[in-house]
Coordinates of C-alpha atoms in Angstrom, one line a residue:
M224 CA -0.4 -4.6 -27.5
V225 CA 3.2 -3.6 -27.5
H226 CA 5.0 -1.5 -24.9
T227 CA 6.7 1.2 -27.0
V228 CA 7.3 4.0 -24.5
K229 CA 10.2 3.5 -22.0
H230 CA 11.0 6.5 -19.9
P231 CA 12.3 6.8 -16.3
G232 CA 9.8 9.6 -15.6
T233 CA 6.7 7.7 -16.7
V234 CA 4.6 5.5 -14.4
Y235 CA 1.9 3.1 -15.6
V236 CA -1.0 2.5 -13.1
V237 CA -3.2 -0.6 -13.4
M238 CA -6.7 -0.4 -12.0
G239 CA -8.8 -3.5 -11.4
P240 CA -8.1 -7.1 -10.5
G241 CA -4.6 -7.4 -12.0
S242 CA -2.0 -6.4 -14.5
P243 CA -2.6 -6.9 -18.3
S244 CA 0.5 -9.0 -18.1
L245 CA -1.8 -11.8 -17.0
L246 CA -3.0 -11.9 -20.6
L247 CA 0.0 -10.7 -22.4
R248 CA 2.4 -13.2 -20.7
A249 CA 0.1 -16.2 -20.5
Y250 CA 2.7 -18.1 -22.5
D251 CA 4.7 -18.3 -19.2
L252 CA 2.2 -20.9 -18.0
F253 CA 1.8 -22.9 -21.3
P254 CA 2.9 -25.6 -21.6
P255 CA 3.5 -26.4 -17.9
N256 CA 7.2 -26.2 -17.0
P257 CA 8.6 -29.7 -16.4
T258 CA 10.8 -28.1 -13.7
P259 CA 8.7 -27.4 -10.6
G260 CA 8.7 -23.7 -9.8
Y261 CA 6.7 -20.7 -8.6
H262 CA 4.5 -20.3 -11.7
D263 CA 3.5 -23.9 -11.6
Q264 CA 1.6 -23.2 -8.4
L265 CA -0.4 -20.5 -10.2
F266 CA -1.8 -22.9 -12.9
G267 CA -1.7 -26.6 -12.0
E268 CA -3.2 -29.6 -13.8
P269 CA -4.7 -27.8 -16.8
S270 CA -8.0 -29.1 -18.1
T271 CA -8.8 -30.3 -21.6
P272 CA -9.4 -27.4 -23.9
R273 CA -13.1 -26.7 -24.6
A274 CA -14.7 -24.3 -27.1
A275 CA -15.7 -20.8 -25.9
R276 CA -16.6 -17.4 -27.2
V277 CA -15.4 -14.0 -25.8
R278 CA -16.9 -10.8 -27.2
G279 CA -17.9 -12.5 -30.4
R280 CA -14.6 -14.3 -31.0
D281 CA -14.1 -18.1 -31.0
G282 CA -11.6 -19.4 -28.6
W283 CA -10.4 -22.4 -26.5
E284 CA -10.9 -22.4 -22.7
V285 CA -8.5 -24.0 -20.3
S286 CA -8.8 -24.2 -16.5
G287 CA -6.3 -24.9 -13.8
Q288 CA -5.9 -24.6 -10.0
D289 CA -4.1 -21.8 -8.3
S290 CA -2.8 -23.7 -5.3
Q291 CA -1.6 -20.5 -3.5
M292 CA -5.1 -19.0 -3.4
N293 CA -7.1 -22.2 -3.7
L294 CA -9.1 -20.8 -6.6
T295 CA -9.8 -21.9 -10.2
V296 CA -8.0 -20.0 -12.9
T297 CA -9.4 -19.9 -16.4
Y298 CA -7.9 -18.7 -19.7
V299 CA -9.5 -18.4 -23.1
F300 CA -7.1 -18.4 -26.1
D301 CA -8.2 -16.8 -29.4
A302 CA -8.8 -19.6 -32.0
E303 CA -7.4 -17.5 -34.8
L304 CA -4.4 -15.6 -33.3
G305 CA -3.5 -17.9 -30.3
V306 CA -3.3 -15.0 -27.9
A307 CA -5.1 -15.0 -24.5
I308 CA -8.3 -12.9 -24.7
R309 CA -9.8 -13.8 -21.2
W310 CA -8.4 -14.5 -17.7
Q311 CA -10.5 -15.2 -14.6
R312 CA -9.7 -16.2 -11.0
G313 CA -12.6 -16.4 -8.7
D314 CA -14.6 -13.3 -9.1
E315 CA -11.8 -11.3 -10.8
W316 CA -11.6 -11.3 -14.6
M317 CA -10.3 -9.3 -17.5
E318 CA -10.7 -9.5 -21.3
L319 CA -8.8 -8.4 -24.4
T320 CA -11.0 -6.8 -27.0
D321 CA -10.3 -6.5 -30.7
P322 CA -6.9 -8.3 -30.7
H323 CA -4.7 -7.6 -33.7
L324 CA -1.2 -8.9 -34.5
D325 CA 1.2 -6.8 -36.6
D326 CA 2.7 -8.5 -39.6
A327 CA 6.2 -8.0 -38.4
F328 CA 8.0 -6.7 -35.3
D329 CA 11.1 -4.5 -35.3
R330 CA 14.0 -6.8 -34.4
E331 CA 15.3 -4.1 -32.0
L332 CA 12.5 -5.1 -29.7
F333 CA 14.2 -8.4 -29.1
T334 CA 17.9 -7.4 -28.9
W335 CA 19.9 -6.2 -25.9
S336 CA 23.2 -4.3 -26.4
G337 CA 23.8 -3.4 -22.7
P338 CA 26.1 -5.2 -20.2
S339 CA 25.3 -8.7 -19.2
R340 CA 26.5 -11.3 -16.8
P341 CA 26.0 -15.1 -16.9
F342 CA 23.3 -16.2 -14.5
E343 CA 25.5 -19.2 -13.4
E344 CA 28.2 -16.8 -12.3
A345 CA 25.9 -15.1 -9.7
V346 CA 24.4 -18.4 -8.6
S347 CA 27.8 -20.0 -8.1
R348 CA 29.2 -17.1 -6.2
A349 CA 26.2 -17.1 -3.9
Q350 CA 26.5 -20.8 -3.4
R351 CA 30.2 -20.5 -2.6
E352 CA 29.5 -17.8 0.0
Y353 CA 26.7 -19.9 1.5
D354 CA 29.0 -23.0 1.7
E355 CA 31.8 -21.0 3.3
R356 CA 29.4 -19.6 5.9
Q357 CA 28.0 -23.1 6.7
R358 CA 31.5 -24.5 7.1
A359 CA 32.4 -21.6 9.5
L360 CA 29.2 -22.2 11.5
A361 CA 30.0 -25.9 11.8
L362 CA 33.2 -25.2 13.6
I363 CA 31.5 -23.2 16.4
P364 CA 30.8 -25.4 19.5
Q365 CA 27.0 -25.8 19.9
A366 CA 24.9 -25.3 23.0
V367 CA 22.4 -28.2 22.7
P368 CA 19.5 -28.6 25.1
T369 CA 19.0 -32.1 26.5
W370 CA 15.3 -31.6 27.4
L371 CA 12.4 -30.4 25.3
P372 CA 8.6 -30.2 26.1
L373 CA 7.0 -33.0 24.1
T374 CA 3.4 -33.8 23.2
T375 CA 2.8 -37.5 22.8
N376 CA 0.6 -38.6 19.9
V377 CA -0.8 -42.1 20.0
H378 CA -2.6 -43.9 17.1
P379 CA -3.8 -47.5 17.6
Q380 CA -2.7 -49.9 14.9
S381 CA -4.2 -53.2 15.9
G382 CA -5.6 -55.0 19.0
D383 CA -8.1 -57.3 20.6
A384 CA -10.5 -56.1 23.3
R385 CA -10.9 -59.7 24.6
T386 CA -7.3 -60.3 25.3
G387 CA -6.1 -56.7 25.8
E388 CA -3.5 -57.0 23.1
L389 CA -2.8 -53.6 21.5
S390 CA -0.2 -52.1 19.1
L391 CA 0.2 -48.3 19.2
D392 CA 2.0 -45.9 16.8
I393 CA 3.6 -43.4 19.2
T394 CA 5.3 -40.1 18.1
G395 CA 6.5 -37.1 20.0
H396 CA 6.1 -33.5 18.9
A397 CA 8.2 -30.6 20.3
P398 CA 7.3 -27.0 19.4
Q399 CA 9.8 -25.3 17.1
F400 CA 11.9 -22.5 18.5
T401 CA 15.2 -20.6 17.9
L402 CA 17.8 -20.6 20.6
R403 CA 20.2 -17.7 20.6
R404 CA 23.3 -17.3 22.7
W405 CA 26.1 -14.7 23.2
V406 CA 28.9 -14.0 25.6
T407 CA 27.3 -11.6 28.1
S408 CA 30.4 -9.4 28.5
I409 CA 30.6 -8.9 24.7
G410 CA 27.0 -8.0 24.3
E411 CA 23.9 -9.0 22.3
P412 CA 24.4 -9.2 18.6
A413 CA 22.0 -7.6 16.1
L414 CA 19.1 -9.9 15.1
A415 CA 19.5 -11.5 11.8
W416 CA 17.0 -13.0 9.4
P417 CA 14.7 -14.9 10.0
N418 CA 14.4 -13.9 13.6
E419 CA 13.8 -10.1 13.3
N420 CA 10.0 -10.5 13.8
T421 CA 10.0 -13.8 15.8
P422 CA 8.5 -13.1 19.3
E423 CA 10.9 -13.3 22.2
R424 CA 9.7 -15.9 24.8
Y425 CA 12.5 -16.1 27.4
R426 CA 15.9 -14.8 28.2
R427 CA 18.4 -15.9 30.9
T428 CA 22.0 -15.5 31.8
I429 CA 24.0 -18.6 33.1
G430 CA 27.7 -18.3 33.6
D431 CA 29.4 -16.5 30.8
W432 CA 26.5 -16.9 28.4
T433 CA 23.1 -15.2 27.9
Y434 CA 20.5 -17.5 26.3
E435 CA 17.3 -16.5 24.5
I436 CA 14.3 -18.4 23.2
R437 CA 12.3 -17.0 20.2
S438 CA 9.3 -18.8 18.8
Y439 CA 5.9 -18.2 17.2
N440 CA 4.6 -21.0 19.5
D441 CA 3.5 -20.3 23.0
F442 CA 6.0 -21.4 25.7
S443 CA 5.4 -21.4 29.4
E444 CA 8.1 -19.8 31.5
T445 CA 8.6 -23.1 33.3
D446 CA 9.3 -25.0 30.1
C447 CA 11.6 -22.2 28.9
A448 CA 13.6 -22.3 32.1
R449 CA 13.9 -26.1 32.0
I450 CA 15.2 -25.9 28.3
I451 CA 17.9 -23.4 29.2
E452 CA 18.9 -25.3 32.4
S453 CA 19.3 -28.5 30.3
I454 CA 21.9 -27.0 27.9
V455 CA 25.3 -28.6 28.0
P456 CA 27.5 -25.5 28.4
V457 CA 30.6 -24.9 26.2
A458 CA 33.6 -22.7 26.9
P459 CA 33.5 -19.1 25.6
P460 CA 36.2 -17.8 23.2
D461 CA 39.6 -17.9 24.8
R462 CA 40.2 -14.2 24.3
D463 CA 39.7 -11.0 26.3
P464 CA 36.2 -9.7 25.5
A465 CA 37.5 -6.2 25.3
D466 CA 39.9 -7.2 22.5
I467 CA 37.0 -8.9 20.6
L468 CA 34.8 -5.8 21.0
A469 CA 37.6 -3.6 19.7
E470 CA 38.2 -5.9 16.7
L471 CA 34.5 -6.0 15.9
A472 CA 34.3 -2.2 16.1
D473 CA 37.3 -1.8 13.7
E474 CA 35.7 -4.3 11.2
E475 CA 32.4 -2.4 11.3
S476 CA 34.2 0.9 10.9
D477 CA 36.1 -0.5 7.9
R478 CA 32.9 -1.9 6.4
R479 CA 31.1 1.4 6.7
E480 CA 34.0 3.3 5.4
A481 CA 34.2 1.0 2.3
E482 CA 30.5 1.5 1.7
V483 CA 30.8 5.3 2.0
S484 CA 33.9 5.4 -0.3
E485 CA 32.1 3.3 -2.9
S486 CA 28.9 5.4 -2.7
L487 CA 30.8 8.8 -3.2
G488 CA 31.4 7.9 -6.8
T489 CA 34.9 9.2 -7.2
G490 CA 35.8 9.5 -10.9
R491 CA 32.4 8.8 -12.2
V492 CA 31.2 10.6 -15.4
I493 CA 27.7 12.1 -15.6
T494 CA 27.0 10.8 -19.1
D495 CA 27.6 7.2 -17.9
H496 CA 24.7 7.5 -15.4
L497 CA 21.8 9.2 -17.3
G498 CA 19.6 6.1 -17.5
G499 CA 17.1 6.5 -14.7
E500 CA 19.4 7.2 -11.8
S501 CA 19.1 10.0 -9.3
L502 CA 22.3 11.9 -9.5
L503 CA 24.0 13.9 -6.7
I504 CA 26.8 15.8 -8.4
R505 CA 29.7 17.5 -6.5
T506 CA 30.5 21.0 -8.0
D507 CA 32.5 22.4 -5.1
F508 CA 35.9 20.8 -4.3
T509 CA 37.1 23.1 -1.4
D510 CA 36.4 20.7 1.4
D511 CA 36.5 16.9 1.0
A512 CA 35.2 16.1 4.5
R513 CA 32.2 18.4 4.0
W514 CA 31.3 16.8 0.7
R515 CA 31.4 13.4 2.4
D516 CA 29.2 14.7 5.2
V517 CA 26.6 16.1 2.8
A518 CA 26.5 12.9 0.7
V519 CA 26.1 10.7 3.8
A520 CA 23.4 12.9 5.3
A521 CA 21.5 13.0 2.0
M522 CA 21.5 9.2 1.8
A523 CA 20.9 8.5 5.5
P524 CA 17.8 6.5 6.3
V525 CA 15.0 8.4 8.0
P526 CA 12.5 6.6 10.3
S527 CA 9.1 6.3 8.6
G528 CA 7.1 6.5 11.9
G529 CA 6.8 2.7 12.2
E530 CA 9.5 0.0 12.1
G531 CA 10.5 0.9 8.5
E532 CA 12.8 3.6 7.1
F533 CA 12.9 5.9 4.1
A534 CA 16.1 6.8 2.2
A535 CA 17.1 8.7 -0.9
Y536 CA 18.7 6.4 -3.5
L537 CA 21.4 8.5 -5.1
T538 CA 24.3 7.9 -7.5
C539 CA 27.0 10.3 -6.4
I540 CA 29.3 11.9 -9.0
D541 CA 32.7 13.1 -7.5
N542 CA 34.9 14.2 -10.4
R543 CA 37.0 17.4 -10.5
Q544 CA 36.1 18.0 -14.1
Y545 CA 32.7 19.3 -12.8
D546 CA 34.3 21.8 -10.4
G547 CA 32.2 25.0 -10.6
L548 CA 29.6 23.3 -12.9
T549 CA 26.6 25.6 -13.4
V550 CA 23.0 24.7 -14.1
D551 CA 23.4 25.8 -17.8
G552 CA 26.5 23.7 -18.0
L553 CA 24.7 20.7 -16.5
I554 CA 21.9 21.0 -19.1
D555 CA 24.4 21.2 -21.9
I556 CA 26.0 18.0 -20.7
I557 CA 22.7 16.2 -20.3
G558 CA 21.4 17.3 -23.7
D559 CA 18.2 15.5 -24.7
E560 CA 18.8 12.5 -22.4
P561 CA 15.7 11.5 -20.4
T562 CA 16.9 12.8 -17.0
H563 CA 14.2 15.0 -15.5
Y564 CA 16.0 16.1 -12.3
V565 CA 19.5 16.3 -10.8
F566 CA 20.9 17.3 -7.4
L567 CA 24.0 19.5 -7.0
V568 CA 26.3 20.1 -4.1
D569 CA 27.7 23.6 -4.6
S570 CA 29.5 26.1 -2.4
V571 CA 26.3 27.1 -0.6
T572 CA 25.7 23.5 0.3
V573 CA 29.2 23.1 1.6
Y574 CA 29.3 26.2 3.8
D575 CA 25.7 26.6 5.0
P576 CA 25.1 24.8 8.3
E577 CA 21.8 23.2 6.9
M578 CA 23.7 21.9 3.9
P579 CA 20.8 22.8 1.4
I580 CA 21.3 20.7 -1.8
V581 CA 20.3 22.2 -5.2
A582 CA 17.5 20.3 -7.0
V583 CA 17.5 21.1 -10.8
H584 CA 14.6 20.4 -13.3
T585 CA 16.4 19.0 -16.3
G586 CA 13.3 17.7 -18.1
P587 CA 11.3 19.3 -21.0
D588 CA 10.2 22.9 -20.6
N589 CA 6.7 23.5 -19.3
P590 CA 5.0 26.6 -18.0
E591 CA 5.1 25.5 -14.4
S592 CA 8.7 24.3 -14.4
P593 CA 11.0 25.7 -17.2
R594 CA 14.0 23.6 -17.8
G595 CA 16.7 24.7 -15.3
R596 CA 14.3 25.7 -12.5
T597 CA 15.9 25.1 -9.1
F598 CA 15.1 24.9 -5.4
R599 CA 17.1 23.8 -2.4
V600 CA 16.3 20.9 -0.1
I601 CA 17.8 20.0 3.3
P602 CA 19.4 16.5 3.5
T603 CA 16.7 15.1 5.9
E604 CA 14.0 15.8 3.2
M605 CA 16.0 14.4 0.3
W606 CA 14.3 11.0 0.6
G607 CA 10.8 12.5 -0.1
V608 CA 12.0 14.5 -3.1
E609 CA 14.1 11.8 -4.6
N610 CA 11.6 9.0 -4.0
N611 CA 8.6 10.9 -5.5
L612 CA 10.5 12.3 -8.4
S613 CA 12.1 9.0 -9.3
I614 CA 8.7 7.3 -9.8
S615 CA 6.8 10.4 -11.1
N616 CA 4.5 10.3 -8.1
M617 CA 4.9 14.1 -7.7
D618 CA 5.9 16.8 -10.0
F619 CA 9.1 19.0 -9.6
E620 CA 6.9 22.0 -9.1
S621 CA 5.1 20.4 -6.2
F622 CA 8.3 20.7 -4.2
A623 CA 9.5 24.0 -5.8
D624 CA 6.3 25.7 -5.0
S625 CA 6.4 24.6 -1.4
V626 CA 9.8 26.1 -0.3
D627 CA 10.2 28.5 2.6
E628 CA 10.9 32.2 2.0
D629 CA 14.6 31.5 1.5
G630 CA 14.0 29.0 -1.3
V631 CA 14.7 25.9 0.8
F632 CA 12.4 22.9 1.0
R633 CA 12.2 21.7 4.6
G634 CA 9.2 19.5 4.2
F635 CA 5.5 20.0 3.6
P636 CA 3.5 21.7 6.4
Q637 CA 1.9 19.1 8.6
P638 CA -1.9 18.9 8.3
P639 CA -3.8 20.0 11.4
Q640 CA -4.5 17.1 13.7
P641 CA -7.9 16.5 15.4
V642 CA -8.0 17.2 19.2
E643 CA -11.1 15.1 19.8
Q644 CA -13.0 12.3 18.1
V645 CA -16.8 12.3 18.8
T646 CA -20.0 11.2 17.0
T647 CA -23.0 13.0 15.5
R648 CA -25.0 11.9 18.5
D649 CA -22.6 13.7 20.9
V650 CA -22.8 16.9 18.8
A651 CA -26.6 16.7 18.7
Q652 CA -26.8 16.4 22.5
W653 CA -24.4 19.3 23.0
I654 CA -26.3 21.8 20.9
A655 CA -29.9 20.7 21.6
D656 CA -30.6 23.4 24.2
D657 CA -29.0 26.3 22.4
L658 CA -30.4 26.5 18.9
T659 CA -30.4 30.3 18.3
T660 CA -30.4 30.4 14.5
D661 CA -32.3 28.7 11.7
A662 CA -29.1 27.0 10.5
L663 CA -28.4 25.5 13.9
R664 CA -32.0 24.3 14.1
D665 CA -31.7 22.7 10.7
F666 CA -28.3 21.2 11.6
H667 CA -29.7 19.7 14.8
A668 CA -32.8 18.4 13.1
E669 CA -30.8 16.6 10.4
I670 CA -28.2 14.8 12.5
S671 CA -30.5 14.0 15.5
G672 CA -32.8 12.3 13.1
W673 CA -30.2 9.9 11.8
K674 CA -30.6 6.3 12.9
Y675 CA -26.8 5.5 13.3
R676 CA -23.8 7.2 14.8
Y677 CA -21.2 8.9 12.5
P678 CA -17.7 9.9 13.5
V679 CA -16.8 13.6 13.8
Q680 CA -13.3 15.0 14.2
L681 CA -12.9 18.3 16.1
F682 CA -10.0 20.7 15.3
D683 CA -8.7 23.6 17.3
V684 CA -9.2 26.9 15.3
D685 CA -8.7 30.6 15.6
L686 CA -12.0 32.3 14.9
S687 CA -10.2 35.2 13.3
D688 CA -8.6 32.8 10.8
V689 CA -12.0 31.2 10.1
N690 CA -13.5 34.6 9.5
A691 CA -10.8 35.6 7.1
Q692 CA -11.2 32.3 5.2
F693 CA -15.0 32.4 4.9
G694 CA -15.4 36.1 4.8
D695 CA -13.2 36.5 1.7
S696 CA -14.5 33.4 -0.1
K697 CA -17.3 33.4 -2.7
V698 CA -19.6 30.5 -2.0
S699 CA -20.5 28.5 -5.1
A700 CA -23.5 26.4 -4.2
P701 CA -27.0 26.0 -5.6
G702 CA -29.5 28.2 -3.9
A703 CA -28.9 30.2 -0.8
P704 CA -26.2 28.5 1.5
S705 CA -27.8 27.8 4.8
G706 CA -26.3 29.9 7.7
Y707 CA -23.5 31.5 5.7
E708 CA -24.0 35.1 6.9
E709 CA -24.5 34.1 10.5
F710 CA -21.4 31.9 10.4
V711 CA -19.2 34.8 9.1
A712 CA -20.8 37.2 11.7
A713 CA -20.2 34.7 14.6
T714 CA -16.5 34.4 13.8
A715 CA -15.9 38.2 13.5
E716 CA -15.1 38.7 17.3
G717 CA -12.2 36.2 17.2
G718 CA -11.1 33.8 20.0
T719 CA -10.7 30.1 19.8
A720 CA -13.2 27.3 19.2
L721 CA -13.6 23.7 18.0
R722 CA -14.5 23.1 14.4
G723 CA -16.1 20.0 12.9
S724 CA -17.6 18.8 9.6
V725 CA -20.5 16.4 8.9
W726 CA -21.2 15.1 5.4
T727 CA -24.8 14.4 4.3
H728 CA -26.0 12.6 1.2
D729 CA -26.2 15.8 -0.8
G730 CA -23.8 18.2 0.9
H731 CA -21.9 18.9 4.2
W732 CA -22.2 21.0 7.4
T733 CA -19.4 22.9 9.0
F734 CA -20.0 23.9 12.7
L735 CA -18.3 25.6 15.6
V736 CA -18.6 24.9 19.3
H737 CA -17.0 26.4 22.4
H738 CA -14.0 24.5 23.8
D739 CA -15.1 23.5 27.3
S740 CA -18.9 23.9 27.3
H741 CA -19.4 22.6 23.7
R742 CA -22.1 25.3 23.3
P743 CA -22.9 25.9 19.6
I744 CA -21.4 29.1 18.0
A745 CA -22.6 28.7 14.4
A746 CA -23.3 26.2 11.6
Y747 CA -23.1 26.5 7.9
R748 CA -24.4 24.1 5.2
V749 CA -23.2 23.7 1.6
T750 CA -25.5 21.8 -0.7
L751 CA -23.8 20.0 -3.6
A752 CA -25.1 20.5 -7.1
P753 CA -27.2 17.5 -8.3
Y754 CA -25.7 15.2 -10.8
A755 CA -26.4 16.2 -14.4
P756 CA -25.9 13.5 -17.0
P757 CA -23.9 14.5 -20.1
P758 CA -26.0 15.5 -23.1
P759 CA -26.5 12.7 -25.7
Q760 CA -23.8 12.6 -28.3
E761 CA -24.1 10.9 -31.7
G762 CA -22.3 7.6 -31.7
V763 CA -21.8 7.6 -27.9
Q764 CA -23.9 5.0 -26.0
Q765 CA -25.7 6.5 -23.0
T766 CA -25.5 4.6 -19.7
P767 CA -29.0 3.1 -19.0
R768 CA -31.0 4.8 -16.4
Y769 CA -33.0 2.8 -13.8
E770 CA -35.4 4.7 -11.5
V771 CA -36.2 3.2 -8.0
P772 CA -38.8 4.4 -5.5
F773 CA -36.4 4.9 -2.6
V774 CA -33.6 7.4 -1.9
C775 CA -31.4 6.9 1.2
T776 CA -30.9 10.4 2.7
E777 CA -28.7 9.2 5.6
P778 CA -25.0 8.5 4.9
R779 CA -23.4 5.1 5.4
S780 CA -21.7 4.9 8.8
P781 CA -18.2 3.4 9.0
I782 CA -18.5 2.6 12.7
L783 CA -21.4 0.1 12.7
T784 CA -21.1 -2.7 15.2
D785 CA -23.0 -6.0 15.7
E786 CA -25.1 -4.3 18.3
D787 CA -26.6 -2.0 15.6
D788 CA -29.8 -2.8 13.7
L789 CA -28.3 -4.6 10.7
V790 CA -29.6 -6.4 7.6
D791 CA -28.7 -10.1 7.5
R792 CA -26.1 -10.6 4.8
D793 CA -27.4 -14.2 4.2
L794 CA -30.9 -12.9 3.5
V795 CA -29.4 -10.5 0.9
Q796 CA -27.4 -13.3 -0.7
R797 CA -30.5 -15.5 -1.0
A798 CA -32.6 -12.8 -2.5
V799 CA -29.9 -12.0 -5.1
L800 CA -29.4 -15.7 -6.0
A801 CA -33.2 -16.1 -6.3
E802 CA -33.4 -13.2 -8.7
A803 CA -30.5 -14.5 -10.7
A804 CA -32.2 -18.0 -10.9
R805 CA -35.4 -16.3 -12.1
L806 CA -33.6 -14.4 -14.9
H807 CA -31.4 -17.4 -15.8
P808 CA -33.4 -20.5 -15.0
D809 CA -31.1 -23.1 -16.6
A810 CA -27.7 -21.6 -15.6
D811 CA -25.1 -22.6 -13.0
I812 CA -25.3 -19.8 -10.4
T813 CA -22.9 -19.2 -7.5
G814 CA -21.7 -16.3 -5.4
G815 CA -23.9 -13.4 -4.4
M816 CA -22.5 -12.6 -1.0
P817 CA -22.8 -8.8 -0.3
L818 CA -19.7 -6.7 -0.6
M819 CA -20.6 -4.8 2.6
N820 CA -19.7 -6.6 5.8
R821 CA -22.2 -4.7 7.9
I822 CA -25.4 -3.5 6.2
P823 CA -27.4 -0.7 7.9
R824 CA -31.2 -1.1 7.8
L825 CA -31.8 2.1 5.8
V826 CA -34.5 2.3 3.1
G827 CA -32.9 3.0 -0.2
I828 CA -29.3 1.9 0.7
Q829 CA -27.7 0.0 -2.2
I830 CA -25.8 -3.3 -1.7
G831 CA -23.5 -4.7 -4.4
S832 CA -22.9 -8.4 -5.0
H833 CA -20.8 -10.4 -7.5
V834 CA -22.5 -13.4 -9.0
Q835 CA -21.1 -16.1 -11.3
I836 CA -23.6 -17.2 -14.0
D837 CA -22.3 -20.1 -16.0
R838 CA -18.8 -19.0 -14.8
Q839 CA -19.3 -15.5 -16.2
P840 CA -19.2 -12.6 -13.7
V841 CA -22.4 -10.5 -13.4
F842 CA -22.9 -7.6 -10.9
Y843 CA -26.2 -7.3 -8.9
V844 CA -27.4 -4.5 -6.7
A845 CA -29.9 -5.1 -3.9
I846 CA -31.8 -2.1 -2.5
V847 CA -33.3 -2.1 1.0
T848 CA -37.1 -1.4 0.9
D849 CA -39.6 -0.2 3.5
V850 CA -40.8 -3.8 3.9
Q851 CA -38.8 -5.9 6.5
D852 CA -36.2 -8.1 4.8
E853 CA -37.5 -7.5 1.3
F854 CA -35.1 -6.1 -1.4
L855 CA -35.3 -4.7 -4.8
I856 CA -32.8 -6.7 -6.9
I857 CA -31.3 -5.3 -10.1
E858 CA -29.0 -7.1 -12.5
V859 CA -26.5 -4.6 -13.9
P860 CA -25.8 -4.9 -17.6
Q861 CA -22.2 -5.0 -18.9
E862 CA -22.5 -1.4 -20.2
G863 CA -23.3 -0.2 -16.6
L864 CA -26.3 1.3 -15.0
R865 CA -27.2 4.6 -13.4
I866 CA -29.6 4.1 -10.5
V867 CA -31.7 7.2 -9.6
G868 CA -34.3 8.0 -7.1
P869 CA -37.7 9.8 -7.7
G870 CA -37.2 13.1 -9.4
E871 CA -33.5 12.7 -10.0
P872 CA -32.2 13.4 -13.6

């Protein structure tokens, strides 16, 4: 396999246990590197090669230990071609089928004509910066505690019980912590690595200094106070704190100004930056300050909702030769280069208070987005557009089709949020005494008969909107949808209500209840079409069909607890291993633990398990039966298996 397509607008997604690079780059691990490093931990102490076969091909198998995950890693190398055709780590594995080596490779695959920089240069510069920083730190007077909480560890070495003679090996252990200090009048500095996430245990001001203890170890307040009190104080800097603060502020301002000036890209040329960069091009030169404001706002980090941030990663182009550049002119400059989108700052961007930036589709023509299609985006939403377009996670038209009426993208509409989280048991109790339609009676009968609770989210809705949505829709479901006409009629009068949905094994219910009383208004069921296997095709192997006598008609609850009636996972594992031993009496068999952490005791529910048979992975399915703690065990062949219930196609 050779990677022949390189394109900034293309993303490759790997499904399964790992990347194919584990096979294609196995040579990274062989022979073991004499210099200890990261990869040596992934394959340590390789075994003696032993003969093996993979999909009909002879090979040589070698095993080693992944010390990071404490698992055995096994490779099989093709005996003829020398390439890796199998990789396995624990229960994860992958194989390469039908390997083929070309007679010759194009030498261009192994050449690089772009810029380069000696590795030693970067390393030496980083080392010099580190050494200079350490020398500067060594000149700062240290605040050293003279007391630490110690745990005394005693280990006997020799002795005689008759005489009382005893020799002890005694060591003291103090918990590790970070001690921070700063001049109180100057203020607390920003946390630096590696202390950003280290828990703060204690803080106290003594004299000119504020001290802080951070540690992942637990400290009592008494011990923390004693540590701080034992510090031998040093004199603060012999300068006015106000002067120091002003100097720090000036340095920070200069640093930020230098960063902004560098990021604005003065003098850059478009054609020098068409290799996978997100370009922000200035096309209006009437206001330098406004251009700066737009660029800074477009690249400004936006909180992600947690502790992280999102930002647009832009390459700015500020060159007067692009004054008045149009979309057609931009496309002429780009030509056939693989740049699929560009952002422009034009006169509207400069003078509009919202600073809407122009996004231009510069990739190939397609019916949804012809080349040159545009929309505008406000700076605070630039991160979402740039991030998703740069990795092809979303298409240009996804944003262009979601603009407001004035053509500006201000973010996607927020999905409705639930106002209440309940369970199917709550809903069944609410509606039990007011079942006025056949659909409500069927709905109540189904959910009240379930053994377990299932979560239900309730949303505020306007009944007029619901009526318009359902009244104009054409229901495509097999048979007559249950309660559809009553549901439409019940919403015709308008008002507000709570709406919820409940999924079943073959469809779903939508229901409405009153806000305060939770009295039922209406319910409506859609039954999904049964699975229809594809018709047989010549030369295409059909997936084997296995009919079982049980069908589980209750969904699997995601909110099971240890208080619920559960199947013992150990019993399932023993049943799976017993069946595997029966089918493979002379094999080495391990594994078999169910993939489900909590297993509901429902007849017909299917439980998957991975089993290793002579170090080869085999998948088993255990099905709960109507006999206590007895299971129907099925070994799934490599080509797969379709398990069906009575009467299913």
